Short mmCIF file of C-alpha atoms in Angstrom, two decimals:
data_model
loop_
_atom_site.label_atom_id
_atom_site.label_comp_id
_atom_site.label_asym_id
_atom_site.label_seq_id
_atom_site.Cartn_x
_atom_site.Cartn_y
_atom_site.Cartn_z
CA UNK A 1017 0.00 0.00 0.00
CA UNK A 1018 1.36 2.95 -1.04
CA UNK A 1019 1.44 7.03 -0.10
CA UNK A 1020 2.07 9.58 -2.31
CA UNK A 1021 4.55 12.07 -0.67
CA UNK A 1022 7.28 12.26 1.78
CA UNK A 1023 5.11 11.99 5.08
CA UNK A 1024 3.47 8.84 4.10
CA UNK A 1025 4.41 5.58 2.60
CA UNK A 1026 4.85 4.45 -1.17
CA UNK A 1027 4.12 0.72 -0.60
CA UNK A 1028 1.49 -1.65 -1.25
CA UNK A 1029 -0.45 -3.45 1.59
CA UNK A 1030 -2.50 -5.54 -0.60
CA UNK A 1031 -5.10 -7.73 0.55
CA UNK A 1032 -6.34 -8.22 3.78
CA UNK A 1033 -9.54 -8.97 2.33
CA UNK A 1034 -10.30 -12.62 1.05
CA UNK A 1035 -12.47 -12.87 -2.02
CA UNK A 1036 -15.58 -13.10 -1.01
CA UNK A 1037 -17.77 -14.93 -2.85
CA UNK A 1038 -15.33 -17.97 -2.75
CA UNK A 1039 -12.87 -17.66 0.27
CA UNK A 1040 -13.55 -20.76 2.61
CA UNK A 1041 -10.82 -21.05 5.06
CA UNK A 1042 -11.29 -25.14 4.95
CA UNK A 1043 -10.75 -25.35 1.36
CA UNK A 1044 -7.46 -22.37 1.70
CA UNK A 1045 -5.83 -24.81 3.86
CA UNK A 1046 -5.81 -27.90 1.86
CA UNK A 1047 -5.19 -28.77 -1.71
CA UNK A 1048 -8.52 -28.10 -2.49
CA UNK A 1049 -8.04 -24.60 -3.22
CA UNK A 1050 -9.58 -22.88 -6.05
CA UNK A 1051 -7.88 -23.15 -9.61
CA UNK A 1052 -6.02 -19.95 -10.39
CA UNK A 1053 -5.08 -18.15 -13.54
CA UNK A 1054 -1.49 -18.13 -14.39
CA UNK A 1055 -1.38 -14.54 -15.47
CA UNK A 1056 -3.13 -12.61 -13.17
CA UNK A 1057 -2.88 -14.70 -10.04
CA UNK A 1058 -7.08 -14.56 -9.33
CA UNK A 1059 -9.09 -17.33 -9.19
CA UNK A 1060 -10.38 -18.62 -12.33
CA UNK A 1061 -13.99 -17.87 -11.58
CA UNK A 1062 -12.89 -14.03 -10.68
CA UNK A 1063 -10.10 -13.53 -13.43
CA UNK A 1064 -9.88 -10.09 -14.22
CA UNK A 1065 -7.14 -10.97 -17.73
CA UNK A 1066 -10.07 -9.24 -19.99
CA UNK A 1067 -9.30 -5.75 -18.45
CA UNK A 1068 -5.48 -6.38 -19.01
CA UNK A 1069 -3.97 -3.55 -20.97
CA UNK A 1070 -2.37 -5.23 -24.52
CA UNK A 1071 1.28 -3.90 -26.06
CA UNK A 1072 1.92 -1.62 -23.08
CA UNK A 1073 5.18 0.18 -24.44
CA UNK A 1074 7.48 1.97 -21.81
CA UNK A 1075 11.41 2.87 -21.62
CA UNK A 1076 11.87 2.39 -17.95
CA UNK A 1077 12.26 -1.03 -16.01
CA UNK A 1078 10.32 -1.69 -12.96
CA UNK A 1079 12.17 -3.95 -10.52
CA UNK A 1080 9.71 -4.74 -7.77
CA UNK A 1081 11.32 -5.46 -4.23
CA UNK A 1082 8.36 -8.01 -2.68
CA UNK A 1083 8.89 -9.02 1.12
CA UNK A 1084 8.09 -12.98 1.37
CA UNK A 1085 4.61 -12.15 3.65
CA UNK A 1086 3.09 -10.63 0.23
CA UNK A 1087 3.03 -14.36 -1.58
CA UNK A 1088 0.88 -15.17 0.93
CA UNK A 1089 -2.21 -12.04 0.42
CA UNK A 1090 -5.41 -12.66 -1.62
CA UNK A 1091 -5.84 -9.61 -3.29
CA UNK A 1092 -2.50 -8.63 -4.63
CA UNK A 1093 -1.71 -6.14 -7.04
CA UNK A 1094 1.58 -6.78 -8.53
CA UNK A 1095 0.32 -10.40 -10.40
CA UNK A 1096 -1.90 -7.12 -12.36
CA UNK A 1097 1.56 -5.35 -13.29
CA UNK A 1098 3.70 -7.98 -14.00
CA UNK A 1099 0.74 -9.31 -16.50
CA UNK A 1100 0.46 -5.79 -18.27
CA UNK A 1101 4.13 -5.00 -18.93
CA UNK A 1102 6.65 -6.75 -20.87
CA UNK A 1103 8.70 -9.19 -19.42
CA UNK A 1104 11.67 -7.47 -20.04
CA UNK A 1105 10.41 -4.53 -18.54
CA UNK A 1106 9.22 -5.88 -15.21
CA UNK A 1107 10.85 -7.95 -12.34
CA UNK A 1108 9.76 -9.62 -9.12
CA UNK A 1109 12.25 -10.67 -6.55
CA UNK A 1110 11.23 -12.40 -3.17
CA UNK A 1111 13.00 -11.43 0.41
CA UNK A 1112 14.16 -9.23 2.83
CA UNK A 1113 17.88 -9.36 2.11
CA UNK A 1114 18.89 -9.09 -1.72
CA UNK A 1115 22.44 -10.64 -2.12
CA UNK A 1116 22.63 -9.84 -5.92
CA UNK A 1117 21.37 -5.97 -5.43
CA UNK A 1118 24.74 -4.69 -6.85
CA UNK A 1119 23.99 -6.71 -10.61
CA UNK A 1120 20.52 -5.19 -10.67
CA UNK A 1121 22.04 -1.71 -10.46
CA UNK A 1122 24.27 -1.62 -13.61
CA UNK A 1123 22.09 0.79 -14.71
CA UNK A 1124 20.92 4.46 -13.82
CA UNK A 1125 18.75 3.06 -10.89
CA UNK A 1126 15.85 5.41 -8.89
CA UNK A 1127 14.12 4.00 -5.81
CA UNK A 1128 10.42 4.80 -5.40
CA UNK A 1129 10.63 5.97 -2.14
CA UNK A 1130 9.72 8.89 0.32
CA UNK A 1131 12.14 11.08 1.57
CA UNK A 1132 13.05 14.98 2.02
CA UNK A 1133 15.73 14.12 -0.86
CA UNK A 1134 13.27 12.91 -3.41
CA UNK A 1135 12.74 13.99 -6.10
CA UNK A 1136 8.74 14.21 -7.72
CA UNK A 1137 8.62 11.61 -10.59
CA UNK A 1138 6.62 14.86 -12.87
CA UNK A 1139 10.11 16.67 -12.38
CA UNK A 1140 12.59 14.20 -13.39
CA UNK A 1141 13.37 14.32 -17.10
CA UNK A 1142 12.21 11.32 -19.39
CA UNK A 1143 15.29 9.15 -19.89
CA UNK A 1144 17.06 10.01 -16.67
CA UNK A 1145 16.84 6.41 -15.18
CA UNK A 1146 16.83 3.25 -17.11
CA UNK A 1147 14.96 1.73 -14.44
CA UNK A 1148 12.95 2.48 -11.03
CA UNK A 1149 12.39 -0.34 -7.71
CA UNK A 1150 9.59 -0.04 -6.01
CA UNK A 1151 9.25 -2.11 -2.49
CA UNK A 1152 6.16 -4.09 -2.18
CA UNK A 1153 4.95 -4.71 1.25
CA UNK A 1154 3.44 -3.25 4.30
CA UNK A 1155 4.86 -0.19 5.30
CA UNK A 1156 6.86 -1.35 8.42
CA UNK A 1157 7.56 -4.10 5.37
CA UNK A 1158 9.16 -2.06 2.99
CA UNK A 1159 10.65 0.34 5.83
CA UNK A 1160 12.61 -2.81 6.88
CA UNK A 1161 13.54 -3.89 3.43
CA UNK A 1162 15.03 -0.57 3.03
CA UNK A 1163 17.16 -0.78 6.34
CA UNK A 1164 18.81 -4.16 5.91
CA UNK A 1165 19.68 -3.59 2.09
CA UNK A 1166 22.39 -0.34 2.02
CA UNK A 1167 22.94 -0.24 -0.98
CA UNK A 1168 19.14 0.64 -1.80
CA UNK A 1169 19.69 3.70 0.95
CA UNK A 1170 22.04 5.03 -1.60
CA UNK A 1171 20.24 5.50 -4.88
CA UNK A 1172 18.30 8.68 -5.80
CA UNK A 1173 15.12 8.65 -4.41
CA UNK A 1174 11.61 9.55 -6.75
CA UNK A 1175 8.08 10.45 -4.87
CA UNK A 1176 4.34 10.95 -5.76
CA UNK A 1177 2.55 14.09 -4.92
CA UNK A 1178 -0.18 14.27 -7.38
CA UNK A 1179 -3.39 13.46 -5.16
CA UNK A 1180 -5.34 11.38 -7.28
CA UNK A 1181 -7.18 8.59 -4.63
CA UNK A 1182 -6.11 4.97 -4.69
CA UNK A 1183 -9.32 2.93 -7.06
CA UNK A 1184 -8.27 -0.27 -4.33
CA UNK A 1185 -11.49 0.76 -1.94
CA UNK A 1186 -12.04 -2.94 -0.79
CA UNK A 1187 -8.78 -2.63 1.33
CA UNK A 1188 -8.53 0.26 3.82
CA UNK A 1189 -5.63 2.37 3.21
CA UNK A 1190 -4.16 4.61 5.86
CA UNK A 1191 -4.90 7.97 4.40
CA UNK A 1192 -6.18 9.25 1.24
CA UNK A 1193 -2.59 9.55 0.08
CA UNK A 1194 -1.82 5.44 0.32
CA UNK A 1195 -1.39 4.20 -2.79
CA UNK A 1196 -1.64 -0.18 -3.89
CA UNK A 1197 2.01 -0.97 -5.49
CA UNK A 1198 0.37 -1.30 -9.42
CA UNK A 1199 -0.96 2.55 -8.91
CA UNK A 1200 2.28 3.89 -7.50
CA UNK A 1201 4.22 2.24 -10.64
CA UNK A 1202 1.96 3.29 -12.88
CA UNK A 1203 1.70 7.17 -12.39
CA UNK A 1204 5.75 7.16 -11.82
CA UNK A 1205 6.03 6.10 -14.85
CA UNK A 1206 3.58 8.57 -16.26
CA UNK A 1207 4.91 11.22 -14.80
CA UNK A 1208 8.40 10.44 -15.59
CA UNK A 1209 8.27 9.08 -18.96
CA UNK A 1210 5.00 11.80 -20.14
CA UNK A 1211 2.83 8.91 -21.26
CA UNK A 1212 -0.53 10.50 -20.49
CA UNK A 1213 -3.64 7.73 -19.91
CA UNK A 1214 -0.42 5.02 -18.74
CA UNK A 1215 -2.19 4.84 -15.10
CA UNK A 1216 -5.52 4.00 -16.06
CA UNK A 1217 -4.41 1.18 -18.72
CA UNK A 1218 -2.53 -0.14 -15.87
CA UNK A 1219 -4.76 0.11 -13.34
CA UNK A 1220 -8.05 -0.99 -15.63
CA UNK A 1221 -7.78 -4.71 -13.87
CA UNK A 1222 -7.46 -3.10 -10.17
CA UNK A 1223 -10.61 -1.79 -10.88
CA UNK A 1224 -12.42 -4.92 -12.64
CA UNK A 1225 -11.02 -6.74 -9.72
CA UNK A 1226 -12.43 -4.11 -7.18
CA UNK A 1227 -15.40 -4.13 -9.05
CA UNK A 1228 -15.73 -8.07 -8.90
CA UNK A 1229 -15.73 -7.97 -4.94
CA UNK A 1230 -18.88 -5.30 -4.77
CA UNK A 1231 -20.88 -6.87 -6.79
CA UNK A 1232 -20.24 -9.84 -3.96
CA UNK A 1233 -20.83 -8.17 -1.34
CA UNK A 1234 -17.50 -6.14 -0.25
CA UNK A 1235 -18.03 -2.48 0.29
CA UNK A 1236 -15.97 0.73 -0.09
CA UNK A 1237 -13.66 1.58 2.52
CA UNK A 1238 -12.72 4.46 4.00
CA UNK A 1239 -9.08 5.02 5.58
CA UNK A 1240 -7.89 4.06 8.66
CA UNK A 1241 -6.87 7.67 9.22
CA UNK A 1242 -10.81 8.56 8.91
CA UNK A 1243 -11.07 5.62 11.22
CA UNK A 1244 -9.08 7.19 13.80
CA UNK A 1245 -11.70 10.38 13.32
CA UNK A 1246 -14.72 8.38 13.94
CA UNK A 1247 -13.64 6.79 17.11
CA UNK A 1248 -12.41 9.86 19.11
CA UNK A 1249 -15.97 11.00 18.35
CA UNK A 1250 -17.89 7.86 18.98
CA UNK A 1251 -15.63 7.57 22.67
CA UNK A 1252 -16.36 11.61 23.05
CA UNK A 1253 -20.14 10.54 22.65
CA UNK A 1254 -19.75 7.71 25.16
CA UNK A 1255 -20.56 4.60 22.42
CA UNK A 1256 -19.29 1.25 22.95
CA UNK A 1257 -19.31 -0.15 19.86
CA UNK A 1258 -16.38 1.84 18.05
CA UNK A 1259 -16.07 1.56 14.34
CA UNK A 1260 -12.78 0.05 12.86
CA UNK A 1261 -12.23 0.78 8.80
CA UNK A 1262 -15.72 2.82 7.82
CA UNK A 1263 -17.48 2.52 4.98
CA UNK A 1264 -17.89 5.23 2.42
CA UNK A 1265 -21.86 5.44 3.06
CA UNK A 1266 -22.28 7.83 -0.02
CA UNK A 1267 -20.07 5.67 -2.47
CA UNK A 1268 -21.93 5.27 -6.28
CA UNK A 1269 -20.54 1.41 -6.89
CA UNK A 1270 -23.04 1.43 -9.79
CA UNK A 1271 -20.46 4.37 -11.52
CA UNK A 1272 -17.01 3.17 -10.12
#
């Protein structure tokens, strides 16, 4: 899950909603579990591969930094990037401590990270870096993948700070300016490479996916930051029964 700007985070937390309208917690923990589509990860019954984008062209590699606890999330968003972009142009590696860091960075390397040294991806100049990592994960997650790998603490940093809302409502994002991993890739490389409608090719399965889970029952979430809001009142007002991730009561799920 992902912020936008140096006070929040940049990372996914993908997830901690199970499909609804097929999660069964007997069949997840045998090998009875649902047959899944080999490109983008959902079950075949809830395959979202119509609303992949086709022939996506960019300059810019995206090396995605995943800690191990992501493998294990339903609703994950990288399986959506990794389907849309070339092969050549995107890359998943798995753990906390990356021994062969130094071979990825033969290259002019930015890390999609916050920071009071980064730099906004709509002010860096198209064909500045050759390729961008991004660290998938909670954001204690990624905060620790960025502590026990140095050599990641020393590449230029690139941000977010456009404040266009995250389309992944069935997970409850900290603020308004979290972002899923897919989004935050997506609109740096928009911004940085000045392909204008990128993001929403990209981010066109998020949304069928999203959409799949309302029309099964899952609602719109607020953030936990709202959250936060709500309860001070509802323990100012003496209630006992505090709310814990709101729904959006005036959401339109018949235009998302």
């Amino acid at each position: 899950s992902s912020g936008i700007n140096a006070e929040y985070g940049i990372f996914a937390m993908d997830g901690l909603l199970h499909e609804l309208p097929l999660f069964d917690e007997t069949l997840e923990n045998t090998n009875l579990k649902r047959p899944t589509c080999s490109v983008c990860a959902r079950p075949k019954t809830v395959c979202v591969c119509c609303a992949i984008a086709k022939e996506i062209v960019i300059s810019t590699k995206v090396i995605v930094l995943q800690h191990p606890a992501e493998q294990n999330r339903q609703l994950r968003t990288v399986p959506l990037l990794k389907a849309a972009l070339p092969d050549e142009k995107c890359a998943v590696v798995v753990g906390k401590r990356f021994a062969n860091l130094k071979d990825m960075l033969s290259v002019p390397t930015a890390l999609l990270f916050p920071g009071k040294d980064a730099v906004d991806c709509s002010n860096v100049s198209p064909g500045t870096y050759d390729q961008i990592i991004c660290l998938d994960g909670t954001w204690p997650q990624a905060r620790r993948l960025y502590q026990k790998n140095p050599l990641l603490q020393s590449l230029p940093k690139v941000m977010l700070s456009s404040t266009r809302k995250s389309v992944y409502l069935i997970h409850t994002q900290p603020t308004v300016h979290h972002l899923s991993t897919l989004e935050s890739v997506a609109r740096a490389i928009e911004e940085m490479e000045r392909l204008d409608g990128l993001e929403d090719k990209l981010i066109a399965p998020l949304k069928e996916m999203v959409r799949t889970q309302f029309k099964y029952g899952a609602c719109a979430h607020s953030t936990q930051q709202e959250a936060r809001v709500i309860r001070k009142q509802e323990i100012k007002n003496g209630e006992k029964n505090l709310t814990v991730a709101p729904k959006i009561c005036d959401f339109d799920y018949d235009t998302f």
